[in-house]
């Protein structure tokens, strides 16, 4: 197996290897480390890297890069909508008539504009879903927080705060519901035990389909 990796030099003391969720291998090395030394360390960790690369939780495809150009599609609840750049003054992203619109002059801050928009729509979509699913599961949660999480779709604190990544609002409702059930189920079972998965399956019968969707399409949400 040919191993492609990126070396990031910094003023650290040791060589560290990480396999990111998009299956990119990143080797962090001290500034003065020689390339041969780095290669030898990578070689000695080959089996470990290979195992990490095979982890089913890693994406199957490379991440997408957004350019914020006209016609580029953006996902919202599993549907792809084309971007229209409009000649208006700077302002938030709008979603009207099946089109996502952004002011042309805002292209430089498009990423922030889009994140703000997704955060807002995620809140609108998730609040009633979490309330209704929590009711049918018979669990009490404290509050919902939507954030820019780096490596997770969601999490749940022991105090009952459900945290969701804004990116999940790009996924189909079936996937969002599964993620909500998953986090709520952690209020009943903290670990991923067989009891936990039984609870998830009762309340999200399409859990396997949702997880398969995330495995195949997760990279499309992560930009
Ligand atoms: Zn979990």
PDB file of C-alpha atoms and ligand atoms in Angstrom:
ATOM      1  CA  UNK A   1       0.000   0.000   0.000  1.00  0.00           C
ATOM      2  CA  UNK A   2       1.370   3.398  -0.974  1.00  0.00           C
ATOM      3  CA  UNK A   3       1.001   5.776   1.904  1.00  0.00           C
ATOM      4  CA  UNK A   4       0.310   9.388   1.095  1.00  0.00           C
ATOM      5  CA  UNK A   5       0.787  11.789   3.923  1.00  0.00           C
ATOM      6  CA  UNK A   6       1.206  15.454   4.626  1.00  0.00           C
ATOM      7  CA  UNK A   7       3.935  16.719   6.940  1.00  0.00           C
ATOM      8  CA  UNK A   8       3.214  19.722   9.139  1.00  0.00           C
ATOM      9  CA  UNK A   9       6.308  21.172  10.817  1.00  0.00           C
ATOM     10  CA  UNK A  10       6.055  23.061  14.076  1.00  0.00           C
ATOM     11  CA  UNK A  11       8.087  23.649  17.233  1.00  0.00           C
ATOM     12  CA  UNK A  12       6.910  20.415  18.815  1.00  0.00           C
ATOM     13  CA  UNK A  13       9.356  17.849  20.232  1.00  0.00           C
ATOM     14  CA  UNK A  14       8.045  14.548  18.918  1.00  0.00           C
ATOM     15  CA  UNK A  15       6.574  13.133  15.726  1.00  0.00           C
ATOM     16  CA  UNK A  16       2.824  12.507  15.865  1.00  0.00           C
ATOM     17  CA  UNK A  17       0.573  10.895  13.283  1.00  0.00           C
ATOM     18  CA  UNK A  18      -3.166  11.445  12.890  1.00  0.00           C
ATOM     19  CA  UNK A  19      -5.635   9.965  10.445  1.00  0.00           C
ATOM     20  CA  UNK A  20      -8.367  12.528   9.948  1.00  0.00           C
ATOM     21  CA  UNK A  21     -11.983  11.724   9.367  1.00  0.00           C
ATOM     22  CA  UNK A  22     -11.556  12.326   5.663  1.00  0.00           C
ATOM     23  CA  UNK A  23      -8.782   9.663   5.679  1.00  0.00           C
ATOM     24  CA  UNK A  24      -6.003  12.186   5.224  1.00  0.00           C
ATOM     25  CA  UNK A  25      -2.834  11.165   7.026  1.00  0.00           C
ATOM     26  CA  UNK A  26      -1.126  14.091   8.741  1.00  0.00           C
ATOM     27  CA  UNK A  27       2.301  13.772  10.290  1.00  0.00           C
ATOM     28  CA  UNK A  28       3.274  16.500  12.721  1.00  0.00           C
ATOM     29  CA  UNK A  29       6.989  16.850  13.173  1.00  0.00           C
ATOM     30  CA  UNK A  30       9.530  19.112  14.871  1.00  0.00           C
ATOM     31  CA  UNK A  31      10.953  21.776  12.531  1.00  0.00           C
ATOM     32  CA  UNK A  32      14.367  20.160  12.435  1.00  0.00           C
ATOM     33  CA  UNK A  33      13.208  16.581  11.824  1.00  0.00           C
ATOM     34  CA  UNK A  34      14.785  15.056   8.714  1.00  0.00           C
ATOM     35  CA  UNK A  35      12.501  13.691   6.009  1.00  0.00           C
ATOM     36  CA  UNK A  36      14.104  10.240   6.345  1.00  0.00           C
ATOM     37  CA  UNK A  37      13.410  10.202  10.088  1.00  0.00           C
ATOM     38  CA  UNK A  38       9.777  11.133   9.468  1.00  0.00           C
ATOM     39  CA  UNK A  39       9.503   8.431   6.777  1.00  0.00           C
ATOM     40  CA  UNK A  40      10.968   5.833   9.146  1.00  0.00           C
ATOM     41  CA  UNK A  41       8.464   6.704  11.876  1.00  0.00           C
ATOM     42  CA  UNK A  42       5.588   6.539   9.383  1.00  0.00           C
ATOM     43  CA  UNK A  43       6.892   3.170   8.153  1.00  0.00           C
ATOM     44  CA  UNK A  44       7.016   1.787  11.699  1.00  0.00           C
ATOM     45  CA  UNK A  45       3.383   2.847  12.196  1.00  0.00           C
ATOM     46  CA  UNK A  46       2.179   1.497   8.870  1.00  0.00           C
ATOM     47  CA  UNK A  47      -0.056  -1.189  10.361  1.00  0.00           C
ATOM     48  CA  UNK A  48      -1.629   1.250  12.830  1.00  0.00           C
ATOM     49  CA  UNK A  49      -2.272   3.765  10.007  1.00  0.00           C
ATOM     50  CA  UNK A  50      -3.727   1.050   7.816  1.00  0.00           C
ATOM     51  CA  UNK A  51      -6.132   0.029  10.592  1.00  0.00           C
ATOM     52  CA  UNK A  52      -7.181   3.649  11.103  1.00  0.00           C
ATOM     53  CA  UNK A  53      -7.769   4.083   7.379  1.00  0.00           C
ATOM     54  CA  UNK A  54     -10.065   1.071   7.376  1.00  0.00           C
ATOM     55  CA  UNK A  55     -12.157   2.408  10.266  1.00  0.00           C
ATOM     56  CA  UNK A  56     -15.743   2.420   8.978  1.00  0.00           C
ATOM     57  CA  UNK A  57     -16.384   5.715  10.708  1.00  0.00           C
ATOM     58  CA  UNK A  58     -13.988   7.399   8.307  1.00  0.00           C
ATOM     59  CA  UNK A  59     -15.424   8.788   5.135  1.00  0.00           C
ATOM     60  CA  UNK A  60     -15.204   6.867   1.918  1.00  0.00           C
ATOM     61  CA  UNK A  61     -14.557   9.930  -0.190  1.00  0.00           C
ATOM     62  CA  UNK A  62     -12.481  13.073  -0.126  1.00  0.00           C
ATOM     63  CA  UNK A  63     -13.952  16.233   1.445  1.00  0.00           C
ATOM     64  CA  UNK A  64     -15.645  18.786  -0.762  1.00  0.00           C
ATOM     65  CA  UNK A  65     -14.355  22.289  -1.276  1.00  0.00           C
ATOM     66  CA  UNK A  66     -16.889  25.045  -1.611  1.00  0.00           C
ATOM     67  CA  UNK A  67     -16.152  27.895  -3.977  1.00  0.00           C
ATOM     68  CA  UNK A  68     -19.383  29.845  -3.562  1.00  0.00           C
ATOM     69  CA  UNK A  69     -19.893  30.314  -7.276  1.00  0.00           C
ATOM     70  CA  UNK A  70     -23.239  30.654  -9.069  1.00  0.00           C
ATOM     71  CA  UNK A  71     -24.903  27.304  -9.693  1.00  0.00           C
ATOM     72  CA  UNK A  72     -22.861  25.449  -7.075  1.00  0.00           C
ATOM     73  CA  UNK A  73     -25.241  23.315  -5.046  1.00  0.00           C
ATOM     74  CA  UNK A  74     -25.790  23.433  -1.313  1.00  0.00           C
ATOM     75  CA  UNK A  75     -27.587  20.800   0.698  1.00  0.00           C
ATOM     76  CA  UNK A  76     -30.535  21.553   2.901  1.00  0.00           C
ATOM     77  CA  UNK A  77     -32.490  18.676   4.470  1.00  0.00           C
ATOM     78  CA  UNK A  78     -30.986  16.290   1.954  1.00  0.00           C
ATOM     79  CA  UNK A  79     -31.903  18.267  -1.166  1.00  0.00           C
ATOM     80  CA  UNK A  80     -29.351  20.092  -3.296  1.00  0.00           C
ATOM     81  CA  UNK A  81     -30.172  23.692  -4.173  1.00  0.00           C
ATOM     82  CA  UNK A  82     -28.227  25.910  -6.569  1.00  0.00           C
ATOM     83  CA  UNK A  83     -26.579  29.075  -5.349  1.00  0.00           C
ATOM     84  CA  UNK A  84     -27.569  32.366  -6.943  1.00  0.00           C
ATOM     85  CA  UNK A  85     -25.337  35.367  -6.520  1.00  0.00           C
ATOM     86  CA  UNK A  86     -27.483  38.468  -6.425  1.00  0.00           C
ATOM     87  CA  UNK A  87     -26.658  42.112  -6.916  1.00  0.00           C
ATOM     88  CA  UNK A  88     -27.865  43.356  -3.583  1.00  0.00           C
ATOM     89  CA  UNK A  89     -26.158  44.910  -0.635  1.00  0.00           C
ATOM     90  CA  UNK A  90     -24.270  42.780   1.824  1.00  0.00           C
ATOM     91  CA  UNK A  91     -26.634  40.614   3.884  1.00  0.00           C
ATOM     92  CA  UNK A  92     -27.422  37.149   5.143  1.00  0.00           C
ATOM     93  CA  UNK A  93     -27.909  34.087   2.956  1.00  0.00           C
ATOM     94  CA  UNK A  94     -31.566  33.704   2.004  1.00  0.00           C
ATOM     95  CA  UNK A  95     -33.525  30.670   0.872  1.00  0.00           C
ATOM     96  CA  UNK A  96     -36.485  31.693  -1.234  1.00  0.00           C
ATOM     97  CA  UNK A  97     -38.220  29.874  -4.085  1.00  0.00           C
ATOM     98  CA  UNK A  98     -35.955  26.814  -3.968  1.00  0.00           C
ATOM     99  CA  UNK A  99     -32.871  28.968  -4.446  1.00  0.00           C
ATOM    100  CA  UNK A 100     -30.138  29.884  -2.058  1.00  0.00           C
ATOM    101  CA  UNK A 101     -29.105  33.470  -2.529  1.00  0.00           C
ATOM    102  CA  UNK A 102     -26.000  35.322  -1.489  1.00  0.00           C
ATOM    103  CA  UNK A 103     -25.024  38.907  -2.236  1.00  0.00           C
ATOM    104  CA  UNK A 104     -22.200  38.911  -4.798  1.00  0.00           C
ATOM    105  CA  UNK A 105     -20.210  41.355  -2.677  1.00  0.00           C
ATOM    106  CA  UNK A 106     -20.319  38.837   0.209  1.00  0.00           C
ATOM    107  CA  UNK A 107     -18.432  36.092  -1.587  1.00  0.00           C
ATOM    108  CA  UNK A 108     -15.313  36.739   0.482  1.00  0.00           C
ATOM    109  CA  UNK A 109     -17.199  36.087   3.712  1.00  0.00           C
ATOM    110  CA  UNK A 110     -19.438  33.428   2.167  1.00  0.00           C
ATOM    111  CA  UNK A 111     -18.300  30.705   4.532  1.00  0.00           C
ATOM    112  CA  UNK A 112     -19.370  32.731   7.579  1.00  0.00           C
ATOM    113  CA  UNK A 113     -22.587  33.800   5.902  1.00  0.00           C
ATOM    114  CA  UNK A 114     -23.438  30.161   5.107  1.00  0.00           C
ATOM    115  CA  UNK A 115     -22.505  28.939   8.555  1.00  0.00           C
ATOM    116  CA  UNK A 116     -24.769  31.560  10.126  1.00  0.00           C
ATOM    117  CA  UNK A 117     -27.608  30.564   7.833  1.00  0.00           C
ATOM    118  CA  UNK A 118     -27.179  26.825   8.496  1.00  0.00           C
ATOM    119  CA  UNK A 119     -26.990  27.495  12.246  1.00  0.00           C
ATOM    120  CA  UNK A 120     -30.276  29.387  12.105  1.00  0.00           C
ATOM    121  CA  UNK A 121     -32.125  26.806  10.006  1.00  0.00           C
ATOM    122  CA  UNK A 122     -30.691  23.968  12.088  1.00  0.00           C
ATOM    123  CA  UNK A 123     -32.216  25.589  15.164  1.00  0.00           C
ATOM    124  CA  UNK A 124     -35.602  25.943  13.456  1.00  0.00           C
ATOM    125  CA  UNK A 125     -35.599  22.362  12.248  1.00  0.00           C
ATOM    126  CA  UNK A 126     -34.087  20.676  15.301  1.00  0.00           C
ATOM    127  CA  UNK A 127     -35.978  22.300  18.182  1.00  0.00           C
ATOM    128  CA  UNK A 128     -39.404  20.751  17.372  1.00  0.00           C
ATOM    129  CA  UNK A 129     -37.874  17.428  16.258  1.00  0.00           C
ATOM    130  CA  UNK A 130     -35.910  17.024  19.497  1.00  0.00           C
ATOM    131  CA  UNK A 131     -38.961  17.972  21.586  1.00  0.00           C
ATOM    132  CA  UNK A 132     -41.244  15.525  19.816  1.00  0.00           C
ATOM    133  CA  UNK A 133     -38.734  12.630  19.716  1.00  0.00           C
ATOM    134  CA  UNK A 134     -37.803  13.170  23.388  1.00  0.00           C
ATOM    135  CA  UNK A 135     -41.503  12.992  24.268  1.00  0.00           C
ATOM    136  CA  UNK A 136     -42.038   9.736  22.402  1.00  0.00           C
ATOM    137  CA  UNK A 137     -38.885   8.271  24.000  1.00  0.00           C
ATOM    138  CA  UNK A 138     -40.001   9.449  27.438  1.00  0.00           C
ATOM    139  CA  UNK A 139     -36.749  11.304  28.184  1.00  0.00           C
ATOM    140  CA  UNK A 140     -36.185  14.801  29.505  1.00  0.00           C
ATOM    141  CA  UNK A 141     -33.455  16.987  28.111  1.00  0.00           C
ATOM    142  CA  UNK A 142     -32.368  20.383  29.349  1.00  0.00           C
ATOM    143  CA  UNK A 143     -31.573  22.328  26.214  1.00  0.00           C
ATOM    144  CA  UNK A 144     -30.279  22.158  22.669  1.00  0.00           C
ATOM    145  CA  UNK A 145     -27.139  23.872  21.523  1.00  0.00           C
ATOM    146  CA  UNK A 146     -26.130  24.090  17.853  1.00  0.00           C
ATOM    147  CA  UNK A 147     -22.431  24.624  17.283  1.00  0.00           C
ATOM    148  CA  UNK A 148     -19.559  24.367  14.911  1.00  0.00           C
ATOM    149  CA  UNK A 149     -18.248  20.963  16.023  1.00  0.00           C
ATOM    150  CA  UNK A 150     -15.137  19.737  14.289  1.00  0.00           C
ATOM    151  CA  UNK A 151     -15.290  15.965  14.401  1.00  0.00           C
ATOM    152  CA  UNK A 152     -18.704  14.996  15.660  1.00  0.00           C
ATOM    153  CA  UNK A 153     -22.283  15.235  14.492  1.00  0.00           C
ATOM    154  CA  UNK A 154     -23.569  15.604  18.007  1.00  0.00           C
ATOM    155  CA  UNK A 155     -22.996  14.924  21.666  1.00  0.00           C
ATOM    156  CA  UNK A 156     -24.896  14.860  24.906  1.00  0.00           C
ATOM    157  CA  UNK A 157     -23.748  16.098  28.299  1.00  0.00           C
ATOM    158  CA  UNK A 158     -24.691  14.193  31.466  1.00  0.00           C
ATOM    159  CA  UNK A 159     -26.610  17.327  32.487  1.00  0.00           C
ATOM    160  CA  UNK A 160     -28.963  16.823  29.541  1.00  0.00           C
ATOM    161  CA  UNK A 161     -27.682  19.385  27.044  1.00  0.00           C
ATOM    162  CA  UNK A 162     -27.839  18.096  23.485  1.00  0.00           C
ATOM    163  CA  UNK A 163     -25.166  19.537  21.234  1.00  0.00           C
ATOM    164  CA  UNK A 164     -25.508  19.261  17.472  1.00  0.00           C
ATOM    165  CA  UNK A 165     -23.201  20.193  14.635  1.00  0.00           C
ATOM    166  CA  UNK A 166     -24.901  22.735  12.322  1.00  0.00           C
ATOM    167  CA  UNK A 167     -23.716  20.617   9.381  1.00  0.00           C
ATOM    168  CA  UNK A 168     -26.350  17.943  10.048  1.00  0.00           C
ATOM    169  CA  UNK A 169     -29.125  20.178   8.707  1.00  0.00           C
ATOM    170  CA  UNK A 170     -27.699  19.443   5.262  1.00  0.00           C
ATOM    171  CA  UNK A 171     -28.625  15.761   5.698  1.00  0.00           C
ATOM    172  CA  UNK A 172     -32.032  14.196   4.927  1.00  0.00           C
ATOM    173  CA  UNK A 173     -34.615  14.348   7.777  1.00  0.00           C
ATOM    174  CA  UNK A 174     -34.284  10.565   8.282  1.00  0.00           C
ATOM    175  CA  UNK A 175     -30.585  11.026   9.115  1.00  0.00           C
ATOM    176  CA  UNK A 176     -31.234  14.006  11.396  1.00  0.00           C
ATOM    177  CA  UNK A 177     -33.889  12.042  13.280  1.00  0.00           C
ATOM    178  CA  UNK A 178     -31.450   9.180  13.777  1.00  0.00           C
ATOM    179  CA  UNK A 179     -28.817  11.573  15.173  1.00  0.00           C
ATOM    180  CA  UNK A 180     -31.410  13.069  17.530  1.00  0.00           C
ATOM    181  CA  UNK A 181     -32.504   9.617  18.718  1.00  0.00           C
ATOM    182  CA  UNK A 182     -28.839   8.654  19.141  1.00  0.00           C
ATOM    183  CA  UNK A 183     -28.062  11.602  21.411  1.00  0.00           C
ATOM    184  CA  UNK A 184     -31.313  11.296  23.376  1.00  0.00           C
ATOM    185  CA  UNK A 185     -30.631   7.591  23.892  1.00  0.00           C
ATOM    186  CA  UNK A 186     -27.414   8.606  25.660  1.00  0.00           C
ATOM    187  CA  UNK A 187     -29.600  10.106  28.388  1.00  0.00           C
ATOM    188  CA  UNK A 188     -30.717   6.529  29.094  1.00  0.00           C
ATOM    189  CA  UNK A 189     -27.484   4.662  28.281  1.00  0.00           C
ATOM    190  CA  UNK A 190     -24.170   6.496  28.279  1.00  0.00           C
ATOM    191  CA  UNK A 191     -22.163   3.919  26.373  1.00  0.00           C
ATOM    192  CA  UNK A 192     -22.667   2.308  22.995  1.00  0.00           C
ATOM    193  CA  UNK A 193     -23.772  -0.927  24.666  1.00  0.00           C
ATOM    194  CA  UNK A 194     -26.194  -3.396  23.103  1.00  0.00           C
ATOM    195  CA  UNK A 195     -28.913  -1.888  25.343  1.00  0.00           C
ATOM    196  CA  UNK A 196     -28.106   1.496  23.819  1.00  0.00           C
ATOM    197  CA  UNK A 197     -28.480   0.206  20.243  1.00  0.00           C
ATOM    198  CA  UNK A 198     -31.740  -1.544  21.176  1.00  0.00           C
ATOM    199  CA  UNK A 199     -33.170   1.785  22.333  1.00  0.00           C
ATOM    200  CA  UNK A 200     -31.929   3.498  19.160  1.00  0.00           C
ATOM    201  CA  UNK A 201     -33.490   0.814  16.937  1.00  0.00           C
ATOM    202  CA  UNK A 202     -36.874   1.091  18.626  1.00  0.00           C
ATOM    203  CA  UNK A 203     -37.031   4.841  18.043  1.00  0.00           C
ATOM    204  CA  UNK A 204     -35.096   5.059  14.786  1.00  0.00           C
ATOM    205  CA  UNK A 205     -35.854   1.879  12.824  1.00  0.00           C
ATOM    206  CA  UNK A 206     -33.918   3.328   9.862  1.00  0.00           C
ATOM    207  CA  UNK A 207     -30.749   3.743  11.953  1.00  0.00           C
ATOM    208  CA  UNK A 208     -28.698   1.419   9.737  1.00  0.00           C
ATOM    209  CA  UNK A 209     -29.784   3.294   6.628  1.00  0.00           C
ATOM    210  CA  UNK A 210     -28.982   6.634   8.284  1.00  0.00           C
ATOM    211  CA  UNK A 211     -25.519   5.460   9.331  1.00  0.00           C
ATOM    212  CA  UNK A 212     -24.851   4.154   5.832  1.00  0.00           C
ATOM    213  CA  UNK A 213     -25.916   7.524   4.434  1.00  0.00           C
ATOM    214  CA  UNK A 214     -23.474   9.318   6.734  1.00  0.00           C
ATOM    215  CA  UNK A 215     -20.693   6.980   5.728  1.00  0.00           C
ATOM    216  CA  UNK A 216     -21.283   7.558   2.020  1.00  0.00           C
ATOM    217  CA  UNK A 217     -22.272  11.221   2.066  1.00  0.00           C
ATOM    218  CA  UNK A 218     -20.797  12.545   5.319  1.00  0.00           C
ATOM    219  CA  UNK A 219     -17.925  14.210   3.466  1.00  0.00           C
ATOM    220  CA  UNK A 220     -20.451  16.328   1.543  1.00  0.00           C
ATOM    221  CA  UNK A 221     -21.553  17.927   4.809  1.00  0.00           C
ATOM    222  CA  UNK A 222     -18.083  18.604   6.077  1.00  0.00           C
ATOM    223  CA  UNK A 223     -16.693  21.807   4.638  1.00  0.00           C
TER     224      UNK A 223
HETATM  225 ZN1  LIG B   1     -23.048   7.965  20.816  1.00  0.00          ZN
END
